[in-house]
Short mmCIF file of C-alpha atoms in Angstrom, two decimals:
data_model
loop_
_atom_site.label_atom_id
_atom_site.label_comp_id
_atom_site.label_asym_id
_atom_site.label_seq_id
_atom_site.Cartn_x
_atom_site.Cartn_y
_atom_site.Cartn_z
CA MET A 2 1.18 26.19 -23.69
CA ASP A 3 4.95 26.36 -23.99
CA THR A 4 7.34 23.40 -24.70
CA ASN A 5 7.87 22.55 -21.05
CA GLU A 6 4.13 22.67 -20.32
CA PHE A 7 3.46 20.46 -23.34
CA ARG A 8 6.01 17.87 -22.12
CA THR A 9 4.32 17.70 -18.63
CA ALA A 10 0.83 17.51 -19.99
CA ALA A 11 1.55 15.09 -22.80
CA LYS A 12 3.31 12.79 -20.48
CA ALA A 13 0.36 12.86 -18.16
CA ALA A 14 -2.02 12.21 -21.03
CA ILE A 15 -0.11 9.12 -22.16
CA ASP A 16 -0.21 7.76 -18.61
CA GLU A 17 -3.96 8.24 -18.47
CA ILE A 18 -4.57 6.62 -21.86
CA ALA A 19 -2.39 3.66 -20.87
CA ASP A 20 -4.53 3.35 -17.58
CA TYR A 21 -7.58 3.51 -19.71
CA HIS A 22 -6.59 0.61 -21.93
CA ASP A 23 -5.47 -1.43 -18.91
CA ASN A 24 -8.83 -1.02 -17.23
CA VAL A 25 -11.29 -0.66 -20.23
CA SER A 26 -12.71 -4.20 -19.67
CA SER A 27 -14.06 -3.10 -16.16
CA LYS A 28 -16.18 -0.54 -17.83
CA ARG A 29 -19.73 -0.64 -19.15
CA VAL A 30 -19.27 -1.19 -22.86
CA VAL A 31 -22.01 1.16 -24.14
CA SER A 32 -22.43 4.72 -22.81
CA ASP A 33 -25.83 4.94 -20.92
CA VAL A 34 -26.09 8.75 -20.85
CA GLN A 35 -29.23 10.45 -22.22
CA PRO A 36 -29.20 12.63 -25.40
CA GLY A 37 -28.19 16.10 -24.71
CA TYR A 38 -26.22 15.17 -21.55
CA LEU A 39 -23.08 17.09 -22.44
CA ARG A 40 -24.72 20.46 -23.15
CA ARG A 41 -25.95 20.56 -19.63
CA LEU A 42 -22.43 20.05 -18.37
CA LEU A 43 -20.60 22.65 -20.43
CA PRO A 44 -20.87 26.38 -20.51
CA SER A 45 -23.11 27.96 -23.12
CA SER A 46 -20.13 29.77 -24.83
CA ALA A 47 -16.30 29.39 -25.26
CA PRO A 48 -14.05 30.72 -22.40
CA LEU A 49 -12.75 34.28 -22.97
CA ASP A 50 -9.57 33.68 -21.03
CA PRO A 51 -7.29 30.66 -21.14
CA GLU A 52 -8.01 27.76 -18.64
CA PRO A 53 -5.37 25.68 -17.01
CA PHE A 54 -4.75 22.39 -18.73
CA ASP A 55 -5.23 20.42 -15.58
CA ALA A 56 -8.87 21.58 -15.66
CA ILE A 57 -9.29 20.56 -19.39
CA ARG A 58 -7.77 17.16 -18.48
CA ALA A 59 -10.13 16.62 -15.59
CA ASP A 60 -13.07 17.24 -17.84
CA ILE A 61 -12.07 14.25 -20.00
CA GLN A 62 -12.65 11.92 -17.07
CA ASP A 63 -15.62 13.84 -15.63
CA LYS A 64 -17.57 14.89 -18.76
CA ILE A 65 -16.27 13.11 -21.87
CA MET A 66 -15.60 9.56 -20.51
CA PRO A 67 -19.35 9.01 -19.46
CA GLY A 68 -20.34 9.54 -23.03
CA ILE A 69 -17.82 7.12 -24.60
CA THR A 70 -18.64 3.68 -26.03
CA HIS A 71 -15.58 1.63 -25.59
CA TRP A 72 -14.73 0.06 -28.80
CA SER A 73 -11.48 -1.35 -27.39
CA SER A 74 -13.35 -3.26 -24.71
CA PRO A 75 -13.32 -7.10 -25.01
CA GLY A 76 -17.00 -6.84 -24.56
CA PHE A 77 -17.46 -4.85 -27.72
CA MET A 78 -18.72 -7.49 -30.03
CA ALA A 79 -20.85 -5.18 -32.20
CA PHE A 80 -20.61 -4.07 -35.88
CA PHE A 81 -16.94 -4.85 -36.62
CA PRO A 82 -13.94 -3.91 -34.44
CA CYS A 83 -12.27 -0.46 -34.88
CA SER A 84 -8.94 -1.52 -33.47
CA SER A 85 -5.86 0.23 -32.31
CA SER A 86 -2.50 -0.44 -30.84
CA TYR A 87 0.20 1.43 -28.94
CA PRO A 88 2.48 1.57 -32.02
CA SER A 89 -0.20 3.04 -34.11
CA ALA A 90 -1.14 5.47 -31.35
CA ILE A 91 2.59 6.67 -31.32
CA ALA A 92 2.55 7.03 -34.99
CA GLU A 93 -0.49 9.28 -34.74
CA MET A 94 1.64 11.60 -32.44
CA TYR A 95 4.36 12.02 -35.00
CA SER A 96 1.76 12.42 -37.72
CA ASN A 97 0.22 15.31 -35.78
CA ALA A 98 3.64 16.82 -35.17
CA PHE A 99 4.24 16.82 -38.94
CA SER A 100 0.82 18.43 -39.63
CA GLY A 101 0.24 19.37 -43.24
CA ALA A 102 -2.14 18.79 -46.05
CA HIS A 103 0.28 16.62 -47.99
CA PHE A 104 -1.63 16.80 -51.16
CA ASN A 105 1.29 16.33 -53.64
CA TRP A 106 4.83 14.99 -53.50
CA ILE A 107 6.65 18.27 -52.95
CA CYS A 108 4.44 19.15 -49.83
CA SER A 109 6.31 16.23 -48.02
CA PRO A 110 8.12 13.62 -50.21
CA ALA A 111 8.31 11.20 -47.39
CA VAL A 112 4.56 11.17 -46.84
CA THR A 113 3.97 10.28 -50.46
CA GLU A 114 6.83 7.79 -50.92
CA LEU A 115 6.21 5.82 -47.70
CA GLU A 116 2.58 5.39 -48.58
CA THR A 117 3.63 3.85 -51.95
CA ILE A 118 6.00 1.57 -50.33
CA VAL A 119 3.80 0.37 -47.31
CA LEU A 120 0.89 -0.32 -49.55
CA ASP A 121 3.05 -2.38 -51.80
CA TRP A 122 4.12 -4.29 -48.73
CA ILE A 123 0.58 -4.82 -47.76
CA ALA A 124 -0.60 -5.93 -51.32
CA GLN A 125 2.17 -8.58 -51.13
CA ALA A 126 1.24 -9.55 -47.69
CA LEU A 127 -2.41 -9.99 -48.51
CA GLY A 128 -1.59 -12.13 -51.73
CA LEU A 129 -3.10 -9.43 -54.11
CA PRO A 130 -2.43 -9.94 -57.82
CA GLU A 131 0.70 -8.05 -58.86
CA CYS A 132 -1.55 -5.67 -60.93
CA TYR A 133 -2.52 -3.95 -57.67
CA THR A 134 1.09 -2.83 -56.82
CA SER A 135 2.80 0.31 -57.89
CA SER A 136 5.34 -1.48 -60.10
CA GLY A 137 2.82 -3.93 -61.46
CA SER A 138 2.15 -4.68 -65.07
CA THR A 139 -1.01 -2.61 -65.42
CA HIS A 140 0.26 0.59 -63.65
CA GLY A 141 -1.95 0.14 -60.65
CA GLY A 142 -1.08 0.77 -57.04
CA GLY A 143 -2.48 1.71 -53.58
CA VAL A 144 -3.71 4.77 -51.92
CA LEU A 145 -4.96 5.54 -48.45
CA HIS A 146 -8.54 6.88 -47.97
CA GLY A 147 -10.46 7.65 -44.70
CA SER A 148 -13.02 4.93 -44.97
CA ALA A 149 -14.43 2.22 -47.23
CA SER A 150 -17.36 4.52 -48.11
CA GLU A 151 -14.99 7.13 -49.39
CA ALA A 152 -13.10 4.51 -51.45
CA ILE A 153 -16.31 3.27 -53.07
CA LEU A 154 -17.41 6.81 -53.97
CA THR A 155 -13.88 7.51 -55.42
CA VAL A 156 -13.73 4.36 -57.61
CA MET A 157 -17.26 4.88 -58.84
CA VAL A 158 -16.35 8.23 -60.05
CA GLY A 159 -13.57 6.61 -61.95
CA ALA A 160 -15.82 3.87 -63.19
CA ARG A 161 -18.39 6.30 -64.45
CA ASP A 162 -16.00 8.35 -66.50
CA LYS A 163 -14.20 5.21 -67.89
CA TYR A 164 -17.53 3.76 -68.99
CA ILE A 165 -18.69 6.84 -70.70
CA ALA A 166 -15.42 7.41 -72.36
CA ALA A 167 -15.48 3.90 -73.74
CA LYS A 168 -19.22 4.14 -75.01
CA THR A 169 -18.48 7.51 -76.72
CA ALA A 170 -15.02 6.80 -78.08
CA HIS A 171 -16.30 6.55 -81.57
CA LEU A 172 -17.84 10.14 -81.55
CA PRO A 173 -15.87 13.20 -82.54
CA ASP A 174 -15.65 15.94 -79.96
CA GLY A 175 -18.66 18.36 -80.27
CA GLU A 176 -22.34 18.79 -79.50
CA ASP A 177 -23.37 15.29 -80.62
CA LYS A 178 -20.88 13.79 -78.29
CA GLU A 179 -21.84 15.98 -75.34
CA GLU A 180 -25.56 15.09 -75.88
CA GLU A 181 -24.77 11.40 -75.82
CA VAL A 182 -22.70 11.81 -72.71
CA TRP A 183 -25.56 13.38 -70.85
CA ARG A 184 -28.02 10.66 -72.20
CA LEU A 185 -25.78 7.98 -70.99
CA ARG A 186 -25.44 9.53 -67.54
CA SER A 187 -29.23 9.38 -67.19
CA LYS A 188 -29.08 5.68 -67.84
CA LEU A 189 -26.23 4.68 -65.59
CA VAL A 190 -26.79 2.01 -62.84
CA ALA A 191 -24.43 1.05 -60.20
CA LEU A 192 -24.95 -2.41 -58.68
CA GLY A 193 -24.34 -4.29 -55.52
CA SER A 194 -25.80 -7.35 -53.95
CA ALA A 195 -28.65 -7.23 -51.45
CA GLY A 196 -25.91 -7.93 -48.87
CA ALA A 197 -23.60 -5.15 -49.99
CA HIS A 198 -22.83 -2.31 -47.58
CA SER A 199 -25.17 0.78 -47.93
CA SER A 200 -22.13 2.81 -48.93
CA THR A 201 -22.66 1.71 -52.64
CA LYS A 202 -26.18 2.91 -52.57
CA LYS A 203 -25.07 6.18 -50.98
CA ALA A 204 -22.24 6.60 -53.49
CA ALA A 205 -24.68 6.17 -56.36
CA GLN A 206 -27.06 8.76 -54.64
CA VAL A 207 -24.20 11.18 -54.29
CA LEU A 208 -23.26 10.82 -58.03
CA GLY A 209 -26.83 10.91 -59.19
CA VAL A 210 -26.90 7.61 -60.72
CA ARG A 211 -29.26 4.72 -60.38
CA PHE A 212 -28.69 1.77 -57.87
CA ALA A 213 -29.90 -1.73 -58.37
CA THR A 214 -29.35 -4.84 -56.30
CA VAL A 215 -28.54 -8.40 -57.13
CA PRO A 216 -30.61 -10.91 -55.19
CA ILE A 217 -28.91 -13.30 -52.75
CA TYR A 218 -30.15 -16.53 -51.26
CA GLU A 219 -29.61 -18.56 -48.05
CA GLU A 220 -28.79 -21.75 -49.93
CA ASP A 221 -25.75 -19.82 -51.52
CA GLY A 222 -24.58 -18.60 -48.01
CA LEU A 223 -25.90 -15.21 -48.72
CA ALA A 224 -23.26 -14.68 -51.28
CA MET A 225 -23.84 -13.00 -54.68
CA LYS A 226 -23.53 -15.60 -57.49
CA GLY A 227 -22.55 -15.21 -61.10
CA GLU A 228 -25.94 -16.43 -62.42
CA SER A 229 -27.80 -13.89 -60.18
CA LEU A 230 -25.62 -11.05 -61.55
CA ALA A 231 -26.15 -12.22 -65.17
CA LYS A 232 -29.95 -12.30 -64.79
CA THR A 233 -29.89 -8.76 -63.18
CA LEU A 234 -27.72 -7.44 -65.96
CA ASP A 235 -29.99 -8.78 -68.68
CA GLU A 236 -33.06 -7.36 -66.93
CA LEU A 237 -31.39 -3.85 -66.68
CA ALA A 238 -30.34 -3.97 -70.35
CA ALA A 239 -33.91 -4.86 -71.35
CA LYS A 240 -34.95 -1.67 -69.75
CA GLY A 241 -32.49 0.38 -71.87
CA LEU A 242 -30.30 1.00 -68.76
CA GLU A 243 -26.53 0.98 -68.69
CA PRO A 244 -24.88 -0.91 -65.82
CA PHE A 245 -21.38 0.48 -65.39
CA TYR A 246 -20.29 -0.48 -61.80
CA LEU A 247 -20.41 -3.40 -59.39
CA THR A 248 -19.56 -3.68 -55.70
CA THR A 249 -18.66 -7.30 -54.83
CA THR A 250 -17.94 -8.15 -51.21
CA MET A 251 -15.50 -10.17 -49.25
CA GLY A 252 -17.21 -10.36 -45.72
CA THR A 253 -20.62 -8.69 -46.04
CA THR A 254 -21.71 -6.53 -43.18
CA ASP A 255 -24.68 -8.77 -42.22
CA VAL A 256 -23.02 -12.24 -42.12
CA CYS A 257 -19.53 -11.96 -43.54
CA ALA A 258 -20.45 -13.78 -46.77
CA VAL A 259 -17.88 -13.94 -49.51
CA ASP A 260 -19.30 -13.31 -53.05
CA ASP A 261 -18.57 -15.83 -55.82
CA PHE A 262 -15.66 -13.94 -57.31
CA ALA A 263 -14.76 -16.62 -59.74
CA GLY A 264 -18.33 -16.94 -60.99
CA ILE A 265 -18.81 -13.21 -61.34
CA ALA A 266 -15.45 -12.85 -63.25
CA SER A 267 -16.65 -15.58 -65.62
CA VAL A 268 -20.03 -13.97 -66.33
CA LEU A 269 -18.33 -10.51 -66.97
CA GLN A 270 -15.53 -11.99 -69.12
CA GLY A 271 -18.24 -13.54 -71.20
CA ARG A 272 -20.06 -10.18 -71.69
CA ILE A 273 -16.79 -8.57 -72.85
CA ALA A 274 -16.20 -11.39 -75.35
CA ALA A 275 -19.71 -10.71 -76.74
CA GLY A 276 -18.72 -7.25 -77.33
CA LYS A 277 -20.53 -5.56 -74.42
CA THR A 278 -18.74 -2.70 -72.44
CA GLU A 279 -16.65 -3.71 -69.56
CA LEU A 280 -18.23 -3.37 -66.04
CA PHE A 281 -16.00 -1.75 -63.37
CA VAL A 282 -15.84 -4.25 -60.44
CA HIS A 283 -14.75 -3.16 -56.97
CA VAL A 284 -14.21 -5.61 -54.04
CA ASP A 285 -15.31 -4.21 -50.61
CA ALA A 286 -13.29 -6.25 -48.12
CA ALA A 287 -13.58 -3.43 -45.44
CA TYR A 288 -13.43 -5.82 -42.44
CA ALA A 289 -12.52 -9.31 -43.76
CA GLY A 290 -9.73 -8.16 -46.06
CA SER A 291 -7.31 -8.39 -43.13
CA ALA A 292 -7.93 -12.13 -43.13
CA LEU A 293 -5.96 -12.33 -46.43
CA LEU A 294 -2.83 -12.06 -44.24
CA LEU A 295 -3.38 -15.78 -43.57
CA PRO A 296 -2.10 -17.97 -46.28
CA GLU A 297 -5.02 -20.31 -45.96
CA ASN A 298 -7.30 -17.56 -47.22
CA GLN A 299 -5.30 -16.20 -49.94
CA HIS A 300 -6.92 -18.27 -52.60
CA ILE A 301 -9.84 -15.87 -52.24
CA ALA A 302 -7.77 -13.14 -53.87
CA ALA A 303 -6.83 -15.03 -57.12
CA PRO A 304 -9.89 -14.00 -59.22
CA LEU A 305 -9.23 -10.31 -58.24
CA VAL A 306 -6.88 -10.14 -61.30
CA HIS A 307 -9.98 -9.84 -63.38
CA PHE A 308 -11.47 -6.88 -61.34
CA HIS A 309 -10.51 -3.15 -61.06
CA SER A 310 -10.23 -2.22 -57.41
CA PHE A 311 -9.99 -3.60 -53.91
CA ASN A 312 -10.38 -1.96 -50.51
CA PHE A 313 -9.97 -2.95 -46.89
CA ASN A 314 -9.69 -1.10 -43.65
CA PRO A 315 -6.62 -1.69 -41.49
CA HIS A 316 -8.38 0.30 -38.91
CA LYS A 317 -10.95 -2.44 -38.45
CA TRP A 318 -8.87 -5.67 -37.84
CA MET A 319 -5.36 -4.82 -38.36
CA LEU A 320 -4.47 -2.89 -35.16
CA THR A 321 -4.31 0.45 -36.88
CA THR A 322 -5.88 3.57 -35.38
CA PHE A 323 -8.82 5.06 -37.25
CA ASP A 324 -8.91 6.27 -40.01
CA CYS A 325 -6.99 4.28 -42.44
CA SER A 326 -8.57 2.63 -45.44
CA ALA A 327 -6.36 0.95 -48.07
CA THR A 328 -7.55 1.08 -51.69
CA PHE A 329 -5.94 -0.67 -54.60
CA VAL A 330 -6.45 -0.12 -58.23
CA ARG A 331 -5.23 -2.07 -61.19
CA SER A 332 -5.01 1.00 -63.26
CA ARG A 333 -4.19 4.38 -61.56
CA ALA A 334 -5.30 6.17 -64.76
CA ASP A 335 -8.87 5.19 -63.90
CA LEU A 336 -8.72 7.61 -60.90
CA ILE A 337 -6.38 10.22 -62.35
CA THR A 338 -8.33 10.74 -65.44
CA ALA A 339 -11.37 11.39 -63.61
CA LEU A 340 -10.04 13.29 -60.53
CA SER A 341 -6.98 15.21 -61.75
CA ILE A 342 -6.95 18.88 -61.55
CA LYS A 343 -4.10 21.11 -62.30
CA PRO A 344 -4.55 24.73 -61.27
CA PRO A 345 -1.34 26.89 -61.37
CA TYR A 346 -0.79 26.90 -57.62
CA LEU A 347 -0.54 23.08 -57.61
CA ARG A 348 2.10 22.93 -60.39
CA ASN A 349 5.68 22.20 -59.77
CA GLN A 350 8.64 20.72 -61.76
CA PHE A 351 8.30 17.23 -60.34
CA SER A 352 4.51 16.94 -60.92
CA ASP A 353 4.57 18.57 -64.42
CA ASN A 354 7.20 16.22 -65.49
CA GLU A 355 5.32 13.12 -64.10
CA LEU A 356 8.34 12.23 -61.96
CA VAL A 357 6.29 11.56 -58.84
CA THR A 358 2.89 10.33 -57.66
CA ASP A 359 0.51 13.01 -56.49
CA TYR A 360 -2.18 11.26 -54.38
CA ARG A 361 -4.47 14.32 -54.62
CA ASP A 362 -5.50 12.81 -58.00
CA TRP A 363 -6.37 9.42 -56.38
CA GLN A 364 -8.99 10.88 -54.06
CA ILE A 365 -11.88 13.45 -53.75
CA PRO A 366 -10.46 15.75 -51.22
CA LEU A 367 -7.25 17.76 -51.99
CA GLY A 368 -5.64 17.65 -48.55
CA ARG A 369 -4.57 14.33 -46.91
CA ARG A 370 -3.17 13.02 -43.77
CA PHE A 371 0.06 11.23 -43.15
CA ARG A 372 -1.80 7.89 -42.64
CA SER A 373 0.86 5.57 -43.94
CA LEU A 374 3.00 6.24 -40.92
CA LYS A 375 0.55 4.23 -38.82
CA LEU A 376 0.84 1.25 -41.10
CA TRP A 377 4.64 1.43 -41.18
CA PHE A 378 4.80 1.39 -37.27
CA VAL A 379 2.29 -1.48 -37.12
CA LEU A 380 3.85 -3.59 -39.70
CA ARG A 381 7.32 -3.09 -38.13
CA SER A 382 6.31 -3.52 -34.50
CA TYR A 383 4.06 -6.72 -34.96
CA GLY A 384 5.68 -8.17 -38.20
CA ILE A 385 3.33 -10.16 -40.55
CA SER A 386 3.54 -13.08 -37.97
CA GLY A 387 2.37 -11.01 -35.22
CA LEU A 388 -0.66 -9.72 -37.27
CA GLN A 389 -1.44 -13.29 -38.39
CA ALA A 390 -1.58 -14.38 -34.71
CA HIS A 391 -3.99 -11.47 -34.01
CA ILE A 392 -6.26 -12.36 -36.85
CA ARG A 393 -6.15 -16.15 -35.97
CA ASN A 394 -7.31 -15.25 -32.44
CA GLY A 395 -10.47 -13.57 -33.74
CA VAL A 396 -11.09 -16.58 -36.06
CA ALA A 397 -10.60 -19.06 -33.16
CA MET A 398 -12.78 -17.18 -30.72
CA GLY A 399 -15.68 -17.17 -33.34
CA GLU A 400 -15.37 -20.82 -33.70
CA LYS A 401 -15.44 -21.30 -30.01
CA LEU A 402 -18.66 -19.45 -29.74
CA GLU A 403 -20.08 -21.37 -32.62
CA GLU A 404 -19.22 -24.63 -30.81
CA ARG A 405 -21.03 -23.53 -27.62
CA LEU A 406 -24.02 -22.34 -29.46
CA ARG A 407 -24.37 -25.73 -31.27
CA ARG A 408 -24.41 -27.51 -27.90
CA ARG A 409 -27.57 -25.77 -26.96
CA ARG A 410 -29.74 -26.55 -29.98
CA ASP A 411 -32.67 -26.27 -27.62
CA LEU A 412 -32.09 -22.50 -27.22
CA PHE A 413 -30.26 -21.46 -30.37
CA THR A 414 -29.81 -21.96 -34.13
CA VAL A 415 -26.60 -20.86 -35.84
CA PHE A 416 -27.80 -18.54 -38.56
CA THR A 417 -24.59 -18.39 -40.24
CA ALA A 418 -21.47 -20.31 -39.16
CA SER A 419 -18.39 -18.56 -37.82
CA ARG A 420 -16.41 -16.78 -40.61
CA PHE A 421 -13.67 -14.28 -40.00
CA GLY A 422 -14.56 -14.13 -36.32
CA LEU A 423 -18.21 -13.32 -36.88
CA VAL A 424 -21.07 -15.60 -35.76
CA SER A 425 -24.79 -15.01 -36.27
CA LEU A 426 -27.44 -16.76 -34.36
CA ARG A 427 -31.27 -16.90 -33.59
CA VAL A 428 -33.32 -18.07 -30.64
CA ALA A 429 -35.45 -21.15 -30.92
CA GLY A 430 -39.29 -20.83 -31.46
CA LYS A 431 -42.24 -22.56 -33.06
CA ASP A 432 -42.50 -20.34 -36.12
CA GLU A 433 -40.68 -17.43 -37.81
CA ASP A 434 -42.69 -14.67 -35.99
CA GLU A 435 -41.79 -16.23 -32.56
CA VAL A 436 -38.24 -16.82 -33.54
CA ASN A 437 -37.78 -13.11 -34.55
CA ALA A 438 -39.55 -11.84 -31.41
CA ARG A 439 -37.51 -13.97 -29.10
CA THR A 440 -34.23 -13.28 -30.78
CA GLU A 441 -34.86 -9.56 -30.59
CA LYS A 442 -35.78 -9.77 -26.90
CA VAL A 443 -32.63 -11.70 -26.05
CA TYR A 444 -30.54 -9.23 -28.10
CA GLU A 445 -31.94 -6.17 -26.38
CA ALA A 446 -31.64 -7.86 -22.91
CA VAL A 447 -27.86 -8.64 -23.52
CA ASN A 448 -27.09 -5.17 -24.56
CA ALA A 449 -29.05 -3.67 -21.56
CA GLY A 450 -26.77 -5.71 -19.17
CA GLY A 451 -23.85 -3.45 -20.17
CA SER A 452 -21.12 -6.16 -20.20
CA PHE A 453 -21.47 -6.72 -23.85
CA TYR A 454 -22.44 -4.81 -26.91
CA LEU A 455 -23.92 -6.79 -29.86
CA THR A 456 -25.69 -5.72 -33.14
CA SER A 457 -28.41 -7.34 -34.98
CA THR A 458 -29.40 -7.72 -38.62
CA VAL A 459 -32.46 -8.70 -40.67
CA VAL A 460 -31.80 -10.94 -43.58
CA ASN A 461 -34.79 -11.88 -45.83
CA GLY A 462 -37.16 -11.03 -43.12
CA LYS A 463 -35.13 -13.05 -40.44
CA PHE A 464 -33.82 -11.25 -37.32
CA ALA A 465 -30.44 -12.46 -36.13
CA ILE A 466 -27.87 -11.48 -33.63
CA ARG A 467 -24.36 -10.85 -34.86
CA VAL A 468 -21.47 -11.52 -32.59
CA CYS A 469 -18.01 -10.25 -33.93
CA LEU A 470 -15.02 -11.30 -31.94
CA GLY A 471 -12.19 -9.28 -33.63
CA VAL A 472 -11.20 -6.85 -30.81
CA PRO A 473 -7.67 -7.55 -29.95
CA THR A 474 -8.20 -8.25 -26.19
CA VAL A 475 -11.11 -10.93 -26.66
CA ARG A 476 -10.10 -14.14 -25.09
CA GLU A 477 -11.85 -17.49 -24.30
CA GLU A 478 -13.26 -16.18 -20.94
CA HIS A 479 -15.06 -13.25 -22.91
CA VAL A 480 -16.49 -15.91 -25.29
CA GLN A 481 -17.70 -17.88 -22.30
CA GLY A 482 -19.15 -14.76 -20.73
CA VAL A 483 -21.18 -13.65 -23.78
CA PHE A 484 -22.37 -17.22 -24.27
CA GLU A 485 -23.56 -17.35 -20.73
CA ALA A 486 -25.30 -14.02 -21.11
CA LEU A 487 -27.07 -15.33 -24.16
CA VAL A 488 -28.05 -18.51 -22.51
CA LYS A 489 -29.36 -16.76 -19.42
CA GLU A 490 -31.63 -14.37 -21.48
CA ALA A 491 -32.69 -17.14 -23.91
CA GLU A 492 -33.70 -19.45 -21.04
CA ARG A 493 -35.76 -16.53 -19.49
CA VAL A 494 -37.48 -15.78 -22.94
CA CYS A 495 -38.03 -19.35 -23.95
CA GLY A 496 -39.17 -20.53 -20.46
CA ASP A 497 -42.29 -21.93 -22.05
CA LEU A 498 -40.30 -24.37 -24.37
CA PRO A 499 -40.30 -28.06 -23.38
CA ASN A 500 -37.10 -29.46 -22.09
#
């Protein structure tokens, strides 16, 4: 493909992409193809000779599109949104044009420097404590990873090495110290609440450390409390184990609960005052972190000054194309000490003299994409005020659905009230078994209809339907539509209930 052919094909593709977004609401949300559908449509081997680009483009519509679940549809109310925007899509085009691994400053100075600047902008916009900015008092700063799961694994590596270094600092280098390091490694425990995302358990599995959960209770809004954490820590210590890391959550996956940050900070400060080794605390705010753009939510971030890292995904609720996960640390040394490597082929005068940031030392992979360009385009195209309006729309739509559900107490109970655009509900029944069975039937029937895609959860044995309303195109008519679909199926399932 030469330059002229590229211009023609790219312009045609942009027109098709724009048409797709204009018409996505008319499509069935979830693909209904059967497993293995695509292999039957494609040749058994790659073509020997070049094919015309028009034929390739035609196959997008005929073969690929039937197997796409439309995350940008206003009927997509599952999981959490994976949003995008035209400014972000355009930035991706530039990023692709500037293709490179960008692992250190010299590879492309603009890539590193824009990332530092834009993440400082975001830290300020979210109301994060100044320790999370690149010029903050604790030498912290931000870095872009691919996902919240990657962020958790990365900071857990730093937490492990920091904890072991603190516990063995009194020992001279040598065999005795090495033996103590390996003894400690066998006792390490990473923690998260029972509502924490599975990525914490997976990171512990990858690192070969134990994982323990802190219990949560409905009367606490399914948030982790300081008292429960203290009890769990004491139980682990009584077994001779070494808790070193904790994931706290702003917006749990199940129900968008917010852990008791102030209570947790108080418990951990008390332990430090008693001479115990500091626990590394990470805040997973993958979805709900974007809600800190609203001034009325920024009080949530105040206790984070006592913690060590914070992560949220602009690719979820901040109109930025996947993948883009922003991680902030109060001390960059926590990552660099654990992750820095300096083979001869990566050395240069700027890095060797520590004049620049090399983000390869803040992540597990060596290579990295020019992700900050997307954030720069989005922040400039929408402004903070435009992003706040977008977040407020999701919040308002969640509240409207909750209002409707509460008017039909004969059919529904609100399991957890609307928070950050997420509502969870259950269908009425005479006992827990019937409620679970009916709720699951309604959930499956609504999804089978194809107009909406919802996801479910099970909390303490209770089956609930989650409805997340953060997709940018969701409006009140879509809220009314999903409510009517829920009512229709609930009335069918609960037909034996008295009026």
